[in-house]
XYZ file of C-alpha atoms in Angstrom:
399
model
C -15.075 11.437 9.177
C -17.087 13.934 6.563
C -14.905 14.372 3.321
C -16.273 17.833 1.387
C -18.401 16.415 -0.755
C -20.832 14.983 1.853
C -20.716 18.365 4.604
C -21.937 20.296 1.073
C -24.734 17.929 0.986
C -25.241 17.546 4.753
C -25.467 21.114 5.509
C -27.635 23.822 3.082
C -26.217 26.625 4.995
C -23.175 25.545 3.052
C -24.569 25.143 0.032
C -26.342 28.554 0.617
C -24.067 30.308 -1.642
C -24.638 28.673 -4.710
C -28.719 29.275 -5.139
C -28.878 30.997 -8.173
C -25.649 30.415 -9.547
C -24.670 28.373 -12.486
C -22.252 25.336 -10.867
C -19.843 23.463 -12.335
C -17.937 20.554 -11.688
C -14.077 19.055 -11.786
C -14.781 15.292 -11.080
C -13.656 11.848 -12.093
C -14.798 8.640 -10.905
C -13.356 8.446 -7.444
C -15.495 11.933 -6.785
C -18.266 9.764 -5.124
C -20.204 10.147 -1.561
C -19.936 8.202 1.441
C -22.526 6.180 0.090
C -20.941 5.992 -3.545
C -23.206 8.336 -5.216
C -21.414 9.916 -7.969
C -21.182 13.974 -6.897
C -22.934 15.116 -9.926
C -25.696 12.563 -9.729
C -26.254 13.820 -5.669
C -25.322 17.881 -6.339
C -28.539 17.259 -8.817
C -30.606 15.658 -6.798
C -29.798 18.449 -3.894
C -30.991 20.654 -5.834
C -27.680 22.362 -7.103
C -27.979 24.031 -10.619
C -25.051 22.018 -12.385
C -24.709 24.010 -15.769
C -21.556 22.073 -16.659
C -18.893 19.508 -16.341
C -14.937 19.441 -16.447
C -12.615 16.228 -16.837
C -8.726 16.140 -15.511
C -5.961 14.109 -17.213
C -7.670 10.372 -18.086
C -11.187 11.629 -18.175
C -14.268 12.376 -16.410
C -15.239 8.755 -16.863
C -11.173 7.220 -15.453
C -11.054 5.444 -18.991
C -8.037 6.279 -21.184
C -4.980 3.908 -19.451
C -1.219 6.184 -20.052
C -0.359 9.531 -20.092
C -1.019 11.923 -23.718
C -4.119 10.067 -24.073
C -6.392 12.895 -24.485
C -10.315 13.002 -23.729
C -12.680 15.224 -26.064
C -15.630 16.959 -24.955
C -18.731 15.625 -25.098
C -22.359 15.720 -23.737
C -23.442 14.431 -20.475
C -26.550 11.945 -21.970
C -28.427 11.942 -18.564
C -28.374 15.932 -17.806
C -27.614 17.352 -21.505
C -24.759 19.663 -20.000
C -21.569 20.074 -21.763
C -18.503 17.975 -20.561
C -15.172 19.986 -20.349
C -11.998 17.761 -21.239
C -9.086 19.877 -19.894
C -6.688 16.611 -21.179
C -7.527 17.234 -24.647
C -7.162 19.822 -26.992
C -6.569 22.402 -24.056
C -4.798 21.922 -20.620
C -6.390 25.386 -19.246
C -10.117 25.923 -19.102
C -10.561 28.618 -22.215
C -12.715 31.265 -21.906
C -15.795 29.529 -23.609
C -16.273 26.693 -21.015
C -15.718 29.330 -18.250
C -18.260 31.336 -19.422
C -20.818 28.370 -18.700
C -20.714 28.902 -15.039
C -20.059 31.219 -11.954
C -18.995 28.861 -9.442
C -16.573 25.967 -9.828
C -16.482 22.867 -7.311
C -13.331 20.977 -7.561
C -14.156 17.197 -6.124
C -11.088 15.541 -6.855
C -8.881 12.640 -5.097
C -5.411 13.385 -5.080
C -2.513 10.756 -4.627
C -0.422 13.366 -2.687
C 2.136 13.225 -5.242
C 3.438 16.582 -7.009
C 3.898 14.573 -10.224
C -0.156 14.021 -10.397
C -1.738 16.198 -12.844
C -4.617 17.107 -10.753
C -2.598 19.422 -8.802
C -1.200 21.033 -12.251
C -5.126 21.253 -13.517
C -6.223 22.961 -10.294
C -3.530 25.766 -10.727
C -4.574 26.167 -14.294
C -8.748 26.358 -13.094
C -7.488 29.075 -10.322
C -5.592 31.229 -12.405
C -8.372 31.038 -15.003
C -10.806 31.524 -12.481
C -8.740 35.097 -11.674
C -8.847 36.071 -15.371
C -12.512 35.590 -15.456
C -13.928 36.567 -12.023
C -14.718 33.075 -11.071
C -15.559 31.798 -7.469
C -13.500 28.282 -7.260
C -14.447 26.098 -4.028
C -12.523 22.917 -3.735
C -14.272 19.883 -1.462
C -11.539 18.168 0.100
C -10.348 14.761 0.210
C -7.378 13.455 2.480
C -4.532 13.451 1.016
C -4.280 9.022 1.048
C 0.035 9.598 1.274
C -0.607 11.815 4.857
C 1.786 14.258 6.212
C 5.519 13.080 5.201
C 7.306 15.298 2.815
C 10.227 13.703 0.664
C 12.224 14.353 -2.742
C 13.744 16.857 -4.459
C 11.994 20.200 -5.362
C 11.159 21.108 -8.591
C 13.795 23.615 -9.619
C 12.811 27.270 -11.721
C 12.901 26.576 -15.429
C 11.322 22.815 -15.115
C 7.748 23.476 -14.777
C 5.429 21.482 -16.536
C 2.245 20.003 -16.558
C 3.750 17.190 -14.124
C 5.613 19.784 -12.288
C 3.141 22.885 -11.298
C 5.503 24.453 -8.702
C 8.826 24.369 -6.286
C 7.516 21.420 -4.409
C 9.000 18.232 -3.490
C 7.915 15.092 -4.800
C 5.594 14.565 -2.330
C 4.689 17.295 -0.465
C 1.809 16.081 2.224
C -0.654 18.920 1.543
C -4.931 18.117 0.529
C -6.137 19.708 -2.801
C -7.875 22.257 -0.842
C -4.341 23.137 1.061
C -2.371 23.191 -2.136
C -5.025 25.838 -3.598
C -3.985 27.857 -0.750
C -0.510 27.802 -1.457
C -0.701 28.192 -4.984
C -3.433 31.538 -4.913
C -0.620 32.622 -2.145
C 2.746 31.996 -4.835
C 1.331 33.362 -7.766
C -0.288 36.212 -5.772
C -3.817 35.581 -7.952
C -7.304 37.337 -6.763
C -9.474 34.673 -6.864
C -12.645 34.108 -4.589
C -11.761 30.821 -3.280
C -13.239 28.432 -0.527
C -12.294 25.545 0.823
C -15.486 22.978 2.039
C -13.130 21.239 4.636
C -13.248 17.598 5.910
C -14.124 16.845 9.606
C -12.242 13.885 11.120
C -9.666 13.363 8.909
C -6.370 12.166 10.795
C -3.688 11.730 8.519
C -1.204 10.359 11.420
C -3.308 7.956 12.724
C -3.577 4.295 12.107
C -4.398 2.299 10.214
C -4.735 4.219 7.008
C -2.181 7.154 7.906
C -4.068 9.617 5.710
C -6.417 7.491 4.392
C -9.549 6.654 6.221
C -9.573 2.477 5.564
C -12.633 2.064 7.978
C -14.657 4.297 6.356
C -14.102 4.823 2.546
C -14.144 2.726 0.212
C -10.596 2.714 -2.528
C -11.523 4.162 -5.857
C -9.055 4.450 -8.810
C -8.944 8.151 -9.281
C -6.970 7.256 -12.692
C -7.011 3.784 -14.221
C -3.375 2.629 -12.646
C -4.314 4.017 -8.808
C -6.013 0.649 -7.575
C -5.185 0.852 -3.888
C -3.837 2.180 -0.912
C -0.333 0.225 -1.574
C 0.200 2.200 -4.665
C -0.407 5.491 -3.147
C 2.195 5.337 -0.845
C 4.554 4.232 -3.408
C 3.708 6.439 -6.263
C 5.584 9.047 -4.910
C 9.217 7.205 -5.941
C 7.131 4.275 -8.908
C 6.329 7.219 -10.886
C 10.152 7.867 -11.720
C 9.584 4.375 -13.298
C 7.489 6.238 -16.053
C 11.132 8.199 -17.012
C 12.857 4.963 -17.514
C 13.229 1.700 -19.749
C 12.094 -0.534 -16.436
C 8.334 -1.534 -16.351
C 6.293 -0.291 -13.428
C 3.427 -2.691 -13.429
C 1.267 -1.178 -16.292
C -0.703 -4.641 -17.552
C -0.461 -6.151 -14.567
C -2.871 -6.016 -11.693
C -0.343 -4.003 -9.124
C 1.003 -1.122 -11.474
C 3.183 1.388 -9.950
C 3.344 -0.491 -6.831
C 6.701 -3.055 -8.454
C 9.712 -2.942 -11.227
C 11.224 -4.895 -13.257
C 12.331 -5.830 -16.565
C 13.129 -9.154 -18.889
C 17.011 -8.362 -18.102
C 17.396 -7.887 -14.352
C 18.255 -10.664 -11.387
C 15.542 -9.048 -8.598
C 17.775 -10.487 -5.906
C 20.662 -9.341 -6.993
C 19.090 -5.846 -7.074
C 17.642 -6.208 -3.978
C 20.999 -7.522 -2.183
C 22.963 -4.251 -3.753
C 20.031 -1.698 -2.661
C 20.496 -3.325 0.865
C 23.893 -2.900 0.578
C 24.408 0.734 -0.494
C 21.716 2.085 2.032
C 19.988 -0.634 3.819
C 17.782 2.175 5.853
C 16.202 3.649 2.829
C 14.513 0.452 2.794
C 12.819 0.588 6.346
C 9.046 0.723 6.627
C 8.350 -1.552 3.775
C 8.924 -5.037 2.529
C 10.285 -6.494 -0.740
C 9.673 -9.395 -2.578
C 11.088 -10.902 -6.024
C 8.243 -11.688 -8.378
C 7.869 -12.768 -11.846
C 5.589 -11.021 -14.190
C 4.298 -10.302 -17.738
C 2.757 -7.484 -19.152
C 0.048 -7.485 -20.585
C 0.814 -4.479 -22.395
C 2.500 -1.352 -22.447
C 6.606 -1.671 -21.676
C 7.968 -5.088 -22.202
C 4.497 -6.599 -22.846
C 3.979 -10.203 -23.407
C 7.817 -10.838 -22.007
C 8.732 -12.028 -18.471
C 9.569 -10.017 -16.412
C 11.898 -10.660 -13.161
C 11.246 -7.265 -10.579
C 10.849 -6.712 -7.117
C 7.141 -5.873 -5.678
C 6.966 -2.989 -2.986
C 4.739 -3.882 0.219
C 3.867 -0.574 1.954
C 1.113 -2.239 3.534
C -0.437 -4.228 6.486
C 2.037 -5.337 9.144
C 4.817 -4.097 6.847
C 4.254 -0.725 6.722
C 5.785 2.098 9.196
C 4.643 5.522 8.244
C 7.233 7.539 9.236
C 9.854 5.240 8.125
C 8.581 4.760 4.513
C 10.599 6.614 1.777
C 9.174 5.582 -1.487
C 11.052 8.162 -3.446
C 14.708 7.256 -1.598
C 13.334 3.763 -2.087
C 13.166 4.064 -5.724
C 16.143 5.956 -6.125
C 17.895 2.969 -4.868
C 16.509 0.692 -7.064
C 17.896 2.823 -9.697
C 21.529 3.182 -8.228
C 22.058 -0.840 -7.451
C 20.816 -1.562 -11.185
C 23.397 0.820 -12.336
C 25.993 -0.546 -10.460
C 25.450 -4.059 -11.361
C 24.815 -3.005 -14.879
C 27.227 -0.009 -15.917
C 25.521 0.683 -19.661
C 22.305 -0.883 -18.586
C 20.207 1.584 -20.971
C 17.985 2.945 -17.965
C 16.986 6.299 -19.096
C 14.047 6.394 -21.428
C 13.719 8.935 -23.928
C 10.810 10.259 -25.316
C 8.278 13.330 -25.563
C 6.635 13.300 -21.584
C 4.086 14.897 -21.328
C 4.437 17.617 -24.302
C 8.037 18.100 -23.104
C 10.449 17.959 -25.564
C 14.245 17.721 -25.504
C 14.337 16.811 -21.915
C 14.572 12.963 -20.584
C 11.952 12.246 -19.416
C 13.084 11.495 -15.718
C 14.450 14.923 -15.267
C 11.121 16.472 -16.062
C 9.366 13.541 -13.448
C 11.847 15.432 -10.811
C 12.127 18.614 -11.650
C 15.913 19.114 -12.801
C 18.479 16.463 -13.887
C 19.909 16.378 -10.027
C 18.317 12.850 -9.434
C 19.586 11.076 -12.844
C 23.089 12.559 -12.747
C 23.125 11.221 -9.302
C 22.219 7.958 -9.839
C 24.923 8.144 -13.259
C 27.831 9.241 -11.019
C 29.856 6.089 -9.807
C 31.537 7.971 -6.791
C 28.025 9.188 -5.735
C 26.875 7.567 -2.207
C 23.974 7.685 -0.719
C 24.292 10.397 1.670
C 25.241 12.316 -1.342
C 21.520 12.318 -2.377
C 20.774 13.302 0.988
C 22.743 16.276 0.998
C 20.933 17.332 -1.752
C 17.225 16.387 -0.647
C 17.032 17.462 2.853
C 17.743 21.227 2.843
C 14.489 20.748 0.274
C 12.461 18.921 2.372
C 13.434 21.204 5.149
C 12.570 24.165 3.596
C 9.100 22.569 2.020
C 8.262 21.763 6.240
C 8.426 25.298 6.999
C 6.593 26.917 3.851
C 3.715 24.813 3.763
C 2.875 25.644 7.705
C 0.817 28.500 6.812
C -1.501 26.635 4.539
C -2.443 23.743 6.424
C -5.839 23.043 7.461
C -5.507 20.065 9.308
């Protein structure tokens, strides 16, 4: 398969377009080539006129760990162009950095996840990009979750820079797909292009959306190490909203949980008790661990480890977010005033727990909270969303 990036360099009847224009680019480290050439170093060396750089949430260079850890601009030292943090002292491009180009390629890889800030950073670039008479193309990546849609959807009143727009948790679309969508639901008049991929299967094996065969796994942010945590990250990230760890300073973040005062088995019995097919499609295993750092460093830590992967791993069976959810409800049970909920500012929201801003309204945490709650009462709730997301993405699928 051909992933954006490498059909722009492949083909200059693509790449046409941009002669005499002043290019810029939204990349981080995973925006390499098939042969691991970073896409700024090979757009140079095509010949494309670069003028600038812009960095998403962690950094152009993938190096600050946790979330409101902000990235300044700087200067690139090998092409003296300016580098654009847009995780810094701005969140939207401002009109000085978008009057350094005309054209904007987008080269990011997405976890597929609404909850991942790229998504929120390329609504901000298109709606500045229809304030300023910018051309935006985006050079798509697959999407490494694939097609399956699941969670809530993000309810009016709880947007936020985690939370771009009525989506569900994970939502199965590409970057260049989701650009569609969002120029179509905030009705914006934008010249906008999509460099599509060729070849990419998202429902076939092995990878299920990602290619394994032929691309090699970069971190497109410091705690997305592999193909494992992709497919969870859709229901680990609700681990950022709580008191539990999920892996940060350990080598498998976001794909476990856990804490100092838990009995794994004991949580893993109850989950299989309240709704043993929520956990189909996966495996879990009770592991010990200590963080290095972050939540509950330097303390042992008894979780369970998710294992969406190799001869464990169905693709239509997986629910990672209904997985998750789980985990939450059987700790609850087996630990009434267990303090679960963490609060604190998330990212720049304040006054809301942090949790309900991860889902989009409170509907998942009073859930888990109410005692008579089952199961299927969570489904009621999820799958007129995920019904509804099935039908109004249709129109903006390219693959």
């Amino acid at each position: 398969m051909k992933i954006g990036i490498d059909r722009l360099l492949a083909d200059p009847d693509l790449r046409a377009p941009l002669e005499g224009k002043r290019v810029a680019l939204l990349a981080h480290p995973a925006s390499v080539t098939a042969d691991l050439t970073h896409s700024l170093d090979a757009l140079v060396a095509a010949g494309v006129n670069v003028t600038a750089m812009f960095g998403p949430q962690h950094g152009v260079r993938g190096d600050l760990q946790d979330n409101m850890m902000e990235s300044p601009d700087f200067t690139d030292p090998v092409y003296g162009i300016p580098v654009f943090s847009l995780y810094g002292e701005v969140r939207r491009p401002t009109g000085q950095s978008m009057h350094t180009f005309d054209v904007m390629l987008v080269d990011l890889q997405d976890l597929g996840c609404r909850i991942y800030t790229f998504i929120t950073t390329l609504r901000y670039v298109l709606e500045a990009a229809a304030e300023h008479g910018k051309t935006v193309w985006v050079l798509d990546r697959p999407n490494p979750a694939g097609r399956p849609i699941e969670g809530l959807t993000l309810r009016e009143g709880w947007e936020s820079f985690v939370g771009a727009g009525p989506m569900p948790m994970r939502h199965g679309l590409t970057l260049g797909e989701l650009g569609r969508w969002f120029i179509d639901r905030l009705k914006l008049d934008v010249d906008y292009k999509v460099i599509e991929m060729r070849g990419w299967r998202p429902g076939a094996e092995p990878g299920f959306g990602w290619p394994l065969e032929e691309r090699v796994w970069i971190n497109p942010s410091p705690n997305a190490p592999n193909i494992n945590m992709a497919r969870a990250y859709a229901g680990t990230v609700m681990l950022e909203g709580t008191t539990l760890s999920e892996g940060r300073g350990t080598t498998r973040p976001l794909e476990l949980f856990g804490a100092p005062d838990i009995d794994a088995k004991a949580v893993i019995a109850e989950m299989r008790r309240l709704a043993p097919e929520w956990l189909d499609g996966c495996a879990l295993r009770e592991i010990w661990f200590e963080p290095t750092f972050h939540k509950h460093a330097k303390t042992l830590c008894n979780g369970v480890h998710i294992h969406a992967e190799g001869r464990f791993y169905d693709h239509q069976a997986f629910r990672p977010w209904r997985l998750q959810a789980l985990g939450f409800k059987a700790i609850r049970g087996l630990y009434p005033d267990y303090p679960l909920w963490r609060d604190f500012p998330y990212e720049y929201e304040f006054g809301k727990l942090a949790i309900d801003v991860i889902n989009g309204s409170p509907l998942l945490r009073e859930w888990v909270d109410d005692a008579a709650a089952a199961p299927g009462d969570l489904d009621a709730i999820t799958r007129p969303d995920e019904q509804a997301w099935e039908e109004a993405r249709r129109p903006f699928l390219l693959y």
